[in-house]
N, CA, C and O atoms as a printed pandas DataFrame, in Angstrom:
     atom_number atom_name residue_name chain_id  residue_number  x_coord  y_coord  z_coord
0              1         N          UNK        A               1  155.613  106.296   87.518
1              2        CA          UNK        A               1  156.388  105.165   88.054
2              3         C          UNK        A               1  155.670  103.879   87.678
3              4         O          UNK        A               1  154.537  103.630   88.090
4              5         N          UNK        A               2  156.298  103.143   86.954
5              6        CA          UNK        A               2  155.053  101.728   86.821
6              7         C          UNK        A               2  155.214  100.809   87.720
7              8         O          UNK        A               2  155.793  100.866   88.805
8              9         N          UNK        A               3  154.450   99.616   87.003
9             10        CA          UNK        A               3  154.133   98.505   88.278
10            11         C          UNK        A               3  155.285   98.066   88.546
11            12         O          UNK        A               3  156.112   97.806   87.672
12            13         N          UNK        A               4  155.461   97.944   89.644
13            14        CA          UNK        A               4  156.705   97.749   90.772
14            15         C          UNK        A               4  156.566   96.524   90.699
15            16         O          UNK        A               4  157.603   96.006   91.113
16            17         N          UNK        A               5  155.176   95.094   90.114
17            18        CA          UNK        A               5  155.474   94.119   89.976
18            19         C          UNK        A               5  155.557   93.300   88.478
19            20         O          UNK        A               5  155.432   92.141   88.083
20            21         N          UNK        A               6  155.847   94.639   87.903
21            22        CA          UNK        A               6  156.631   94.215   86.322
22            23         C          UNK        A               6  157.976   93.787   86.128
23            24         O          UNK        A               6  158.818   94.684   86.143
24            25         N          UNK        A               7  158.347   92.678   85.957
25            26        CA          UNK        A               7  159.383   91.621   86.176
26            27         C          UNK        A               7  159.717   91.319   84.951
27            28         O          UNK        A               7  160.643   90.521   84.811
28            29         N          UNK        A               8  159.073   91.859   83.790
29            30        CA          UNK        A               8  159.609   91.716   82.229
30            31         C          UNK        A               8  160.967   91.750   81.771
31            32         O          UNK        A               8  161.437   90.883   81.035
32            33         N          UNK        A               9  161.612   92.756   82.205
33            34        CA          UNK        A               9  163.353   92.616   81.951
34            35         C          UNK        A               9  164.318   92.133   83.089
35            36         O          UNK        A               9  163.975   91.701   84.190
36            37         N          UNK        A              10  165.545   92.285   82.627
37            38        CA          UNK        A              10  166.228   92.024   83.978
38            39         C          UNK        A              10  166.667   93.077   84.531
39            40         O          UNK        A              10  167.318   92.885   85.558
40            41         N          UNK        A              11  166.525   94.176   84.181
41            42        CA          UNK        A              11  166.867   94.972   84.834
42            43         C          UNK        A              11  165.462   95.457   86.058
43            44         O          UNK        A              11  165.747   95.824   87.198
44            45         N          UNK        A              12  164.470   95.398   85.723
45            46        CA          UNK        A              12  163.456   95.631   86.024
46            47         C          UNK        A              12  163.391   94.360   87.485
47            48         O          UNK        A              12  163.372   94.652   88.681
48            49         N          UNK        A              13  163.374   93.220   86.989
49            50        CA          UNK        A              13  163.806   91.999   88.014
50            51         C          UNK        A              13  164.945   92.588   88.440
51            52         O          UNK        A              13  164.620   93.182   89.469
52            53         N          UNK        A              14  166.077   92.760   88.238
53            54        CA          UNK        A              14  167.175   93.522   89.346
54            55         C          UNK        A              14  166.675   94.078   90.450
55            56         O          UNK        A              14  166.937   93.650   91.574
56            57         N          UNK        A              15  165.644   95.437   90.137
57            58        CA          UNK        A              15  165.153   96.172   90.796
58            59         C          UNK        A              15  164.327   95.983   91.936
59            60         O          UNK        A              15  164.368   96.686   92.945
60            61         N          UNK        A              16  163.527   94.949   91.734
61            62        CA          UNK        A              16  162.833   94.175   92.635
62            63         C          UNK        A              16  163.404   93.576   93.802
63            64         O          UNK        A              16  163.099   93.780   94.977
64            65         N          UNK        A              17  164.276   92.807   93.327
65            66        CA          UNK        A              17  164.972   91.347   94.015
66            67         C          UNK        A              17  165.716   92.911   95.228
67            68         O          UNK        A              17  165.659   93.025   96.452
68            69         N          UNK        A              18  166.130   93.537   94.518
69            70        CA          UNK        A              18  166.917   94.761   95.133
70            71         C          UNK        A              18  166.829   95.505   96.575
71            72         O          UNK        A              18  167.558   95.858   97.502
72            73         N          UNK        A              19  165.153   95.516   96.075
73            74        CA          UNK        A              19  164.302   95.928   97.298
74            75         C          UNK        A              19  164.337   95.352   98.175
75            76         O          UNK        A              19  164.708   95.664   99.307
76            77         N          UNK        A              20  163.724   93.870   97.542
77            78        CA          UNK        A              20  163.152   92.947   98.327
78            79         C          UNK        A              20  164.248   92.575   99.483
79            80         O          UNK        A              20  163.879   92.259  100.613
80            81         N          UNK        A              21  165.262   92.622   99.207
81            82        CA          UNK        A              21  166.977   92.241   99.645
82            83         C          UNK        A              21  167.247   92.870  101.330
83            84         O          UNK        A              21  167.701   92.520  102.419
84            85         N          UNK        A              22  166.304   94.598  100.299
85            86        CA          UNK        A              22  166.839   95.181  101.400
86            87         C          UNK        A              22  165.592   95.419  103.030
87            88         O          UNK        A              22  165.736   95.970  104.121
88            89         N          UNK        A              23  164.406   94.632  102.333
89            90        CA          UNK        A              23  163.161   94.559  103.369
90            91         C          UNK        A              23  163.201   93.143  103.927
91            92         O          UNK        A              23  162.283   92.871  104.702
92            93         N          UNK        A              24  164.160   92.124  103.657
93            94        CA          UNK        A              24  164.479   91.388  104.114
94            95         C          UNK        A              24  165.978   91.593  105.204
95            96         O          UNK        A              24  166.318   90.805  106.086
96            97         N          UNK        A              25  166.437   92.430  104.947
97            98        CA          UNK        A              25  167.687   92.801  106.225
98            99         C          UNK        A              25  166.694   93.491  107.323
99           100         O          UNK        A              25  166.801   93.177  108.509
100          101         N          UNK        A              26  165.971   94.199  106.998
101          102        CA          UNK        A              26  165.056   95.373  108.087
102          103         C          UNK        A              26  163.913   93.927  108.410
103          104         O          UNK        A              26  163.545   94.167  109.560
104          105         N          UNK        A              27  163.653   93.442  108.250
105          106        CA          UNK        A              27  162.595   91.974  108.894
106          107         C          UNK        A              27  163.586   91.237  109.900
107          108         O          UNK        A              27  163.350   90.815  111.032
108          109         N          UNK        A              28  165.106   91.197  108.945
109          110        CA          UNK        A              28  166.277   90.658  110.210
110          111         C          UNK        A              28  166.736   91.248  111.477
111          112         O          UNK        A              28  166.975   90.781  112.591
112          113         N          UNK        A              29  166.787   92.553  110.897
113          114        CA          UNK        A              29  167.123   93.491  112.481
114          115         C          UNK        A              29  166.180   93.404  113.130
115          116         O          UNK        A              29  166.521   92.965  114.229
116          117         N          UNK        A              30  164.829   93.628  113.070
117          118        CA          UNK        A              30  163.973   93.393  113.801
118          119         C          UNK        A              30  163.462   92.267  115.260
119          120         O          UNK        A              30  163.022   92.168  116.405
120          121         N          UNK        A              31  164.081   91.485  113.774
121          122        CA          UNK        A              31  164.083   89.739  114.636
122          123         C          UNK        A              31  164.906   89.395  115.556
123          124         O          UNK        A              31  164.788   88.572  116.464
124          125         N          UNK        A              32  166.214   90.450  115.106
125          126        CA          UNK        A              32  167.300   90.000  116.136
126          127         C          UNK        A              32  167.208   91.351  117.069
127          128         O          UNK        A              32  168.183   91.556  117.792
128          129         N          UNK        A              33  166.158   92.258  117.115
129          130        CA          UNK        A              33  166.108   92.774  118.401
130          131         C          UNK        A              33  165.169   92.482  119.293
131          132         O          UNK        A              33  165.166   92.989  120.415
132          133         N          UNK        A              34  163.956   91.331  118.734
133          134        CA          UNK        A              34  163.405   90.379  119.414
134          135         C          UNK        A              34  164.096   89.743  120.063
135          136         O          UNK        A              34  164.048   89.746  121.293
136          137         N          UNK        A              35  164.952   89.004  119.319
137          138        CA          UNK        A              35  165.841   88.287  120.262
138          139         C          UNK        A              35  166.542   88.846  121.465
139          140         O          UNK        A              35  166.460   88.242  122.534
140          141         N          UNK        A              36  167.046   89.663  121.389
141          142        CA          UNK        A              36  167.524   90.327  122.528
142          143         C          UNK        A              36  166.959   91.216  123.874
143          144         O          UNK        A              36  167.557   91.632  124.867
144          145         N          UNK        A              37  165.371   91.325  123.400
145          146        CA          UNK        A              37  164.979   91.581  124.908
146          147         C          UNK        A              37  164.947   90.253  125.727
147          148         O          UNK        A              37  165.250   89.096  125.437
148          149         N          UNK        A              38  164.331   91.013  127.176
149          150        CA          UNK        A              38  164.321   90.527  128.492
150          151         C          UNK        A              38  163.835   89.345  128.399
151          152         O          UNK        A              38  164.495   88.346  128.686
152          153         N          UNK        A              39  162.206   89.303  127.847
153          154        CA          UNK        A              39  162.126   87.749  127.206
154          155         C          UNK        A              39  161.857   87.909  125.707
155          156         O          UNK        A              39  161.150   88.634  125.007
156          157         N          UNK        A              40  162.761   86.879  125.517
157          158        CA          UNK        A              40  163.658   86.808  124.108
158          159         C          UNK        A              40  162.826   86.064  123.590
159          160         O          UNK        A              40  162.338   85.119  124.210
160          161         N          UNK        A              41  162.357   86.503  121.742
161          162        CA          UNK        A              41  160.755   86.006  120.996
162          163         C          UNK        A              41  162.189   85.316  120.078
163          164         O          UNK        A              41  163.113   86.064  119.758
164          165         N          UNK        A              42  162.202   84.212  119.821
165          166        CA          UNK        A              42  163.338   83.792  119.184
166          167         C          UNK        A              42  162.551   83.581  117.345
167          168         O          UNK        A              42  163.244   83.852  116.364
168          169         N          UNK        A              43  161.237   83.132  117.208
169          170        CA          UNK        A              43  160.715   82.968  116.018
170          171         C          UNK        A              43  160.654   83.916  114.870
171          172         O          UNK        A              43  160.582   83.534  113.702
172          173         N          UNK        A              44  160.682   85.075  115.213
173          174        CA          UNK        A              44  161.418   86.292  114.054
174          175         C          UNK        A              44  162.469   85.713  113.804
175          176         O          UNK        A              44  162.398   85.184  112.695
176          177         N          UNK        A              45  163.722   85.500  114.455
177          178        CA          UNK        A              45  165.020   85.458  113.558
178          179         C          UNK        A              45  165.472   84.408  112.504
179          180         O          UNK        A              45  166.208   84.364  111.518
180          181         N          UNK        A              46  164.314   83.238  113.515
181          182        CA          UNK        A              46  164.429   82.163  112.334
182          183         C          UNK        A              46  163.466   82.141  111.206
183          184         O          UNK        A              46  163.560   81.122  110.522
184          185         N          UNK        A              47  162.643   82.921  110.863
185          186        CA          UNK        A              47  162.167   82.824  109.885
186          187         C          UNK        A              47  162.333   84.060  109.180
187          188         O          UNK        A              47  161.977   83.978  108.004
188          189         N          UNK        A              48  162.719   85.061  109.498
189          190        CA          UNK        A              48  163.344   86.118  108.989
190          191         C          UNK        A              48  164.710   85.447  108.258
191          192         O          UNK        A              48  165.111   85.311  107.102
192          193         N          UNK        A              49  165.137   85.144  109.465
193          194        CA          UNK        A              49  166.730   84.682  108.497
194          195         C          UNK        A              49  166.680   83.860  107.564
195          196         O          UNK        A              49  167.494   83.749  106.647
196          197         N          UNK        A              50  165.542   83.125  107.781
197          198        CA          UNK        A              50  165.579   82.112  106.461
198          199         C          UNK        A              50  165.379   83.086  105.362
199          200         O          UNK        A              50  166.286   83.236  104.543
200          201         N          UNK        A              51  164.364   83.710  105.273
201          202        CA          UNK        A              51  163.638   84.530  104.325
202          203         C          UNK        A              51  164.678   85.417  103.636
203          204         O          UNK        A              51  164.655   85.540  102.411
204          205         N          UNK        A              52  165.602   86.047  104.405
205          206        CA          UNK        A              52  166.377   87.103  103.885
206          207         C          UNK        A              52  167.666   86.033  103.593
207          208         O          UNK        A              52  168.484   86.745  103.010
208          209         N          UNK        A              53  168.172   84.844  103.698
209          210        CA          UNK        A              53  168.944   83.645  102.823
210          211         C          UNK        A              53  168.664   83.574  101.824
211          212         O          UNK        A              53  169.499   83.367  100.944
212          213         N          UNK        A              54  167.122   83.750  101.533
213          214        CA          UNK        A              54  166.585   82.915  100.207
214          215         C          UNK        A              54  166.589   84.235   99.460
215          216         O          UNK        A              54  167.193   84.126   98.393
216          217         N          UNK        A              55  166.153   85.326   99.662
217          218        CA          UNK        A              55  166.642   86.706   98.920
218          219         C          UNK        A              55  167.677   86.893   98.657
219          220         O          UNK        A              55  167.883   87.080   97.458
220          221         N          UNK        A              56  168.694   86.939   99.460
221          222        CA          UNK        A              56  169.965   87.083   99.314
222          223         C          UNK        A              56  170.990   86.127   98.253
223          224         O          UNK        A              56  172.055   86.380   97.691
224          225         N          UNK        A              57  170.096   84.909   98.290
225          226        CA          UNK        A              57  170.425   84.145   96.995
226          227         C          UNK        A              57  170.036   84.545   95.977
227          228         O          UNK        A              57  170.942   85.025   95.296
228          229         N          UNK        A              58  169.013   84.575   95.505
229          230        CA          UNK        A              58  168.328   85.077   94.636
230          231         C          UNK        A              58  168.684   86.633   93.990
231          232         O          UNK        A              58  168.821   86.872   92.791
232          233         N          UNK        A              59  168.785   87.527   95.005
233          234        CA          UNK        A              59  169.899   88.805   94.475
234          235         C          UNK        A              59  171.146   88.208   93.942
235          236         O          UNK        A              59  171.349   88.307   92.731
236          237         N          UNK        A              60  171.799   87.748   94.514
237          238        CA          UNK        A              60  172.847   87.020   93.642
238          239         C          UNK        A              60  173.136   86.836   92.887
239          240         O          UNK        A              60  174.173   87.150   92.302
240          241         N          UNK        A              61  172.087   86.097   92.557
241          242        CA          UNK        A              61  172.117   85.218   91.027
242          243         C          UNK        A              61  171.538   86.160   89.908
243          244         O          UNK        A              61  171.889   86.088   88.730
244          245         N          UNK        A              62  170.456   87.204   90.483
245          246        CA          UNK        A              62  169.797   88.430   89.533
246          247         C          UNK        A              62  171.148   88.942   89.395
247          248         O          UNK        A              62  171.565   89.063   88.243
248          249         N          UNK        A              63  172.265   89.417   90.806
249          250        CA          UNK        A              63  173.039   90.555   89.934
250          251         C          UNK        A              63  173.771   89.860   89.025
251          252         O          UNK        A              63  174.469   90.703   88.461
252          253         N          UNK        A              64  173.970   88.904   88.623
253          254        CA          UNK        A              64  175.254   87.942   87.695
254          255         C          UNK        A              64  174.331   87.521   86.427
255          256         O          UNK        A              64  175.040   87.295   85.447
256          257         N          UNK        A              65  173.220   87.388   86.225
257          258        CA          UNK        A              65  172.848   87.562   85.498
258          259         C          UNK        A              65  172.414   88.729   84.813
259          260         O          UNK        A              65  172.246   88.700   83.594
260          261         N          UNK        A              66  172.126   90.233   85.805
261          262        CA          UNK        A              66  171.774   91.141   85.252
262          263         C          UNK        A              66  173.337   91.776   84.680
263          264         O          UNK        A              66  173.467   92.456   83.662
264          265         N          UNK        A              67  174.373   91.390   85.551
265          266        CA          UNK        A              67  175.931   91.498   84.637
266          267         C          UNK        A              67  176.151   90.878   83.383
267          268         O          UNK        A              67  176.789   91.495   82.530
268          269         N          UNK        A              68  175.731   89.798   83.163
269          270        CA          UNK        A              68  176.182   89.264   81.837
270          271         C          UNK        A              68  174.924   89.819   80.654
271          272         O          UNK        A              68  175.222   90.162   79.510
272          273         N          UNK        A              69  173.785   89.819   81.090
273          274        CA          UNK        A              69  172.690   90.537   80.290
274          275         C          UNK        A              69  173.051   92.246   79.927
275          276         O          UNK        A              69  172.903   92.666   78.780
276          277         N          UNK        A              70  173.332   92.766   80.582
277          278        CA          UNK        A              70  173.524   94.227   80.334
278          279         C          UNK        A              70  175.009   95.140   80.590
279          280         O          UNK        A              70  175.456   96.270   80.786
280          281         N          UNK        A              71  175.427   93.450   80.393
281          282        CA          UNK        A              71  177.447   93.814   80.128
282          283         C          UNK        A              71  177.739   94.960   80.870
283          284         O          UNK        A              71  177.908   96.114   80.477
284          285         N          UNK        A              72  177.772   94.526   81.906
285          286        CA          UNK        A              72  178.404   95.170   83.016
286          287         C          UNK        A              72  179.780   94.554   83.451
287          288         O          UNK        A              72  179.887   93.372   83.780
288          289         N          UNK        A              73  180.995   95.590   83.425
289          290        CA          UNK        A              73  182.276   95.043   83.801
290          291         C          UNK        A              73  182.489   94.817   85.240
291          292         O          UNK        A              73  181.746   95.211   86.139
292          293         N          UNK        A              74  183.886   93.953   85.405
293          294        CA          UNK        A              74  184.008   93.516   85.980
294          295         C          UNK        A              74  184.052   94.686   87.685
295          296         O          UNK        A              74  183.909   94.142   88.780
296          297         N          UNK        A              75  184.201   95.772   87.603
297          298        CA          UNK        A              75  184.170   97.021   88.680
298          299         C          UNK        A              75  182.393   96.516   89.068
299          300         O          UNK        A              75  181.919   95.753   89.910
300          301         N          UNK        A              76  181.907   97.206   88.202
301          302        CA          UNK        A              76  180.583   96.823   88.458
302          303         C          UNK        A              76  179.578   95.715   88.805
303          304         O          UNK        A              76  178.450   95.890   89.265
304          305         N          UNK        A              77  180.083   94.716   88.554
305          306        CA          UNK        A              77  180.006   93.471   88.996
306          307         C          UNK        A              77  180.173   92.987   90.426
307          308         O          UNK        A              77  179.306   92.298   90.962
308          309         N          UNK        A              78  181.152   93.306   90.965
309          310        CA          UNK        A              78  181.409   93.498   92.317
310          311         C          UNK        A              78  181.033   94.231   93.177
311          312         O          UNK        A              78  180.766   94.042   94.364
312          313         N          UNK        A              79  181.011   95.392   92.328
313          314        CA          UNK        A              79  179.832   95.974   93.345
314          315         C          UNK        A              79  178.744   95.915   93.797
315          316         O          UNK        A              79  178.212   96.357   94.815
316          317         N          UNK        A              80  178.353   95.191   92.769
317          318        CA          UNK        A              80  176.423   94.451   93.008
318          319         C          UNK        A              80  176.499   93.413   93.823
319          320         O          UNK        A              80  175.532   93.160   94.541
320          321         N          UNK        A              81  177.562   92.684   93.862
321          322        CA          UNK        A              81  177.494   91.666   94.768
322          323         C          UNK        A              81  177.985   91.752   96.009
323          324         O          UNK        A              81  177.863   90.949   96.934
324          325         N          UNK        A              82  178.684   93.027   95.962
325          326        CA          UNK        A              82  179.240   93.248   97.462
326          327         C          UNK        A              82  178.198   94.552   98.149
327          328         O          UNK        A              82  178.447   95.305   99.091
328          329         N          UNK        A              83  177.159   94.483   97.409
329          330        CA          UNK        A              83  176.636   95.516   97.833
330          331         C          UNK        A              83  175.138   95.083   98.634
331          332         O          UNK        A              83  174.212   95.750   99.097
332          333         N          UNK        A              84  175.448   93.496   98.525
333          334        CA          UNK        A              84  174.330   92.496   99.312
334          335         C          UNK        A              84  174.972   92.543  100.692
335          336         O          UNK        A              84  174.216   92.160  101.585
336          337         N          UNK        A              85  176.136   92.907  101.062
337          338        CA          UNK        A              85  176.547   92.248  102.480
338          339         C          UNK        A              85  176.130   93.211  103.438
339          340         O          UNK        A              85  175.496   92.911  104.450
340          341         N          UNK        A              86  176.512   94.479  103.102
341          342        CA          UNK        A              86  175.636   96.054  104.061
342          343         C          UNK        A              86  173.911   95.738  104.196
343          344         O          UNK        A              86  173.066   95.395  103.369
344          345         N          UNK        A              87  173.875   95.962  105.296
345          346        CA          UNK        A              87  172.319   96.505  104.889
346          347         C          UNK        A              87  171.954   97.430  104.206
347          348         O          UNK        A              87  172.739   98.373  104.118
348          349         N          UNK        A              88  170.673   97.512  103.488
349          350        CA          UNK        A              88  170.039   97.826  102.797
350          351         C          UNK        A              88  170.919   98.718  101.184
351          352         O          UNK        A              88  170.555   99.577  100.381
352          353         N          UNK        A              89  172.118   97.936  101.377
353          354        CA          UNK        A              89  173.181   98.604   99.757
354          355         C          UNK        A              89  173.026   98.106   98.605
355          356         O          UNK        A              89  173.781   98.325   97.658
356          357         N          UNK        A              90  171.769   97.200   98.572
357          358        CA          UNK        A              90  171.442   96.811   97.617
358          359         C          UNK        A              90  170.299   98.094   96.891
359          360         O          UNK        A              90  170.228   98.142   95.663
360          361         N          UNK        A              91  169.802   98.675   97.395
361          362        CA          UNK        A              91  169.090   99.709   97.113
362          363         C          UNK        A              91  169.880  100.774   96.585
363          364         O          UNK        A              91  169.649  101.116   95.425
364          365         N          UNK        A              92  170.807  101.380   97.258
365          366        CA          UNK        A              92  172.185  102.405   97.249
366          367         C          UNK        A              92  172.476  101.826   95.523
367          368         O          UNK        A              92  172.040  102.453   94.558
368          369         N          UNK        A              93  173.214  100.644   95.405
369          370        CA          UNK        A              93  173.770  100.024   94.683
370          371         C          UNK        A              93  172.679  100.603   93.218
371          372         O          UNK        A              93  173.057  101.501   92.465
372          373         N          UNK        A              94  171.284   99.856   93.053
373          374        CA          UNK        A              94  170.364  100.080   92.376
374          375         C          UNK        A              94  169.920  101.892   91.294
375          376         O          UNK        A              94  169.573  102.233   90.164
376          377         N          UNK        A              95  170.363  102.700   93.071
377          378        CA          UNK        A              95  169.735  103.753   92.770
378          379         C          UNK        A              95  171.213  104.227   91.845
379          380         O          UNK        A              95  171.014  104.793   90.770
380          381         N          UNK        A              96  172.809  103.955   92.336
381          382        CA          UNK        A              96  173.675  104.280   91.481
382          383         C          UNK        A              96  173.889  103.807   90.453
383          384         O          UNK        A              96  174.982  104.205   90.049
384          385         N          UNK        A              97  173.319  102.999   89.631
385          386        CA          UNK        A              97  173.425  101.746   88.067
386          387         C          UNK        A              97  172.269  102.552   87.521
387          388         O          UNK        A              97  172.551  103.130   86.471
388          389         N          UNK        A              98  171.446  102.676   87.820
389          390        CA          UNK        A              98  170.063  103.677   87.138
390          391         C          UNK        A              98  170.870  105.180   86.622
391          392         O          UNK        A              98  170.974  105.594   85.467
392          393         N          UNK        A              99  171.383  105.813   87.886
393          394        CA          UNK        A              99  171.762  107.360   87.380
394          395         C          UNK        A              99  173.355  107.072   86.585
395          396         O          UNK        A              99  174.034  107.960   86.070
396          397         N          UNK        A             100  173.674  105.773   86.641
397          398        CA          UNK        A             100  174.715  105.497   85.942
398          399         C          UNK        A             100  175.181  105.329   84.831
399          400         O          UNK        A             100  176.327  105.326   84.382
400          401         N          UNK        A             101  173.471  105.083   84.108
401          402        CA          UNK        A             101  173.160  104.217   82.963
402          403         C          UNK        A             101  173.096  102.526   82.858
403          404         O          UNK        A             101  172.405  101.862   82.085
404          405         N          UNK        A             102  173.839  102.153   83.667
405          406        CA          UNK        A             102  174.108  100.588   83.967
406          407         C          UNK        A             102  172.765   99.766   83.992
407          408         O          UNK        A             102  172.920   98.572   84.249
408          409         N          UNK        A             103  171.481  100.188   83.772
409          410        CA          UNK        A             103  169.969   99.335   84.281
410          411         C          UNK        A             103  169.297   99.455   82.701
411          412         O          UNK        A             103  168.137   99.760   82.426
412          413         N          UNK        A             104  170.212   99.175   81.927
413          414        CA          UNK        A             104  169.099   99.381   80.564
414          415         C          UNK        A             104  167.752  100.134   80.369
415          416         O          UNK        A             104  167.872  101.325   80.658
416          417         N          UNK        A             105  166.975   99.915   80.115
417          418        CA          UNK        A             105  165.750  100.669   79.893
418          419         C          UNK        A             105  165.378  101.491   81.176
419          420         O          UNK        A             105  164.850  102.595   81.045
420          421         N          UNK        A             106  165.686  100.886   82.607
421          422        CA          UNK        A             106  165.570  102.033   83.623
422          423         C          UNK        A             106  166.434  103.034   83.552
423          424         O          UNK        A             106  166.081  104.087   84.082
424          425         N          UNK        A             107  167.583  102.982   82.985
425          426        CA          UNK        A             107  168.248  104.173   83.145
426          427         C          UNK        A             107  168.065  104.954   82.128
427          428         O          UNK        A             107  168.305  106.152   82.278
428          429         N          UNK        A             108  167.570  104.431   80.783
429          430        CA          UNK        A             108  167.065  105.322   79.905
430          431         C          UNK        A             108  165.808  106.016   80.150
431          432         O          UNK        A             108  165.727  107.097   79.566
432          433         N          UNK        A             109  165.021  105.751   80.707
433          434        CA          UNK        A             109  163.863  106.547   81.238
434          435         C          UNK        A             109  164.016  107.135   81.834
435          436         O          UNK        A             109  163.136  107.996   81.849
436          437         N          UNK        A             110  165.293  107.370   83.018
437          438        CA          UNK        A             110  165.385  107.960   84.255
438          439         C          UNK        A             110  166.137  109.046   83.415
439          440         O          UNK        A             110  166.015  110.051   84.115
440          441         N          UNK        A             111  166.914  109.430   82.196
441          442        CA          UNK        A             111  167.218  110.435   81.492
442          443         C          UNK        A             111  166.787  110.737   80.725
443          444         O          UNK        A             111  167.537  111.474   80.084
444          445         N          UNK        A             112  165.142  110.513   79.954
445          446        CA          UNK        A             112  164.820  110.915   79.800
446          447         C          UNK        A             112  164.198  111.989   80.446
447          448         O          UNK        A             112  164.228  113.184   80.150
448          449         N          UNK        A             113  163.709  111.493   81.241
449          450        CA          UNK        A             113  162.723  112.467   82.253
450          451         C          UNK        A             113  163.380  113.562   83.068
451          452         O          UNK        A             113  162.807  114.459   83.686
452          453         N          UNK        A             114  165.007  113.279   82.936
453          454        CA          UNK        A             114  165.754  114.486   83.655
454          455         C          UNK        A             114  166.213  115.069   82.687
455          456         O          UNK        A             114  166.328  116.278   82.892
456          457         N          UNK        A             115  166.618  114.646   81.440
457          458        CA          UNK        A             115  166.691  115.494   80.097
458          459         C          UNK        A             115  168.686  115.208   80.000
459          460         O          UNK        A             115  169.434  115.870   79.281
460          461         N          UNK        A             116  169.119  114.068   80.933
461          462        CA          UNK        A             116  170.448  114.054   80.751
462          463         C          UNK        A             116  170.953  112.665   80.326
463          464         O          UNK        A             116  170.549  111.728   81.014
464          465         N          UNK        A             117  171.985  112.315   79.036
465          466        CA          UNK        A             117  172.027  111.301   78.574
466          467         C          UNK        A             117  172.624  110.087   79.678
467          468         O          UNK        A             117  173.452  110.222   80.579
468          469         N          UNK        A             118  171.862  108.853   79.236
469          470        CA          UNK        A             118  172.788  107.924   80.394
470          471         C          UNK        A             118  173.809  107.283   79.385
471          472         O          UNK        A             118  173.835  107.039   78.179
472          473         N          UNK        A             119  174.749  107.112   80.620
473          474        CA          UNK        A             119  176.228  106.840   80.306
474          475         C          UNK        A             119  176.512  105.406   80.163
475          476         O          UNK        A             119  177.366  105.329   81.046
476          477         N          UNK        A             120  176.437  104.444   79.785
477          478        CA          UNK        A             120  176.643  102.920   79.978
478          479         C          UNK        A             120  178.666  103.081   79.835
479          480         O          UNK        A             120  179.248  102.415   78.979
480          481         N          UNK        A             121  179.337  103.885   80.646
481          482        CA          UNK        A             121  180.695  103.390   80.649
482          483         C          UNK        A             121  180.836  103.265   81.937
483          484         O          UNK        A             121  179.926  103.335   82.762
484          485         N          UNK        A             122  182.429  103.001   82.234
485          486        CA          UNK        A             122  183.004  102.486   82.998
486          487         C          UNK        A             122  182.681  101.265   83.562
487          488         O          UNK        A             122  183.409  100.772   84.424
């Protein structure tokens, strides 16, 4: 598995921002179950929420660029971006574009190593 902070392609940056997306929703739930006890810690949610805004932008803009970089149609496209609004489906999303073929060089490695060709259709 390599460095998880190798950011060289975009697909590789996809992958990241991906994560990061989805450890920024789990920092939010957290915050907002601070908020909701008996006495209520209100400083998680606001800086959580900021934090997981500024990810959530930033996924954004990775998946629309990682669409126009690795010509991904318009099905697929939407799905990356609608796959920011669930928690943690940005991961889901990730792990299905890899076994999909859709992640360029990640998905070619990921068939190599299973011995099955990746598909870049649909």
């Amino acid at each position: 598995m390599g460095n998880v902070f190798d950011l060289s392609t975009v697909a590789k940056r996809f992958r990241f921002i991906a994560v990061l997306e989805a450890i920024s929703w789990l920092l939010l739930i957290i915050g907002m179950v601070f908020k909701r006890i008996p006495e209520p810690v209100l400083w998680p949610v606001k800086v959580f929420g900021m934090t997981h805004g500024i990810v959530f932008v930033l996924f954004v803009i990775t998946a629309i660029v990682a669409a126009r970089e690795l010509g991904w149609n318009v099905k697929t496209t939407v799905l990356a971006l609608l796959s920011s609004i669930p928690p943690f489906c940005t991961v889901l999303f990730e792990v299905w574009a890899v076994r999909t073929g859709r992640l360029g060089e990640l998905s070619n490695a990921g068939s190599v190593e299973s011995g099955a060709p990746a598909s870049a259709t649909s």
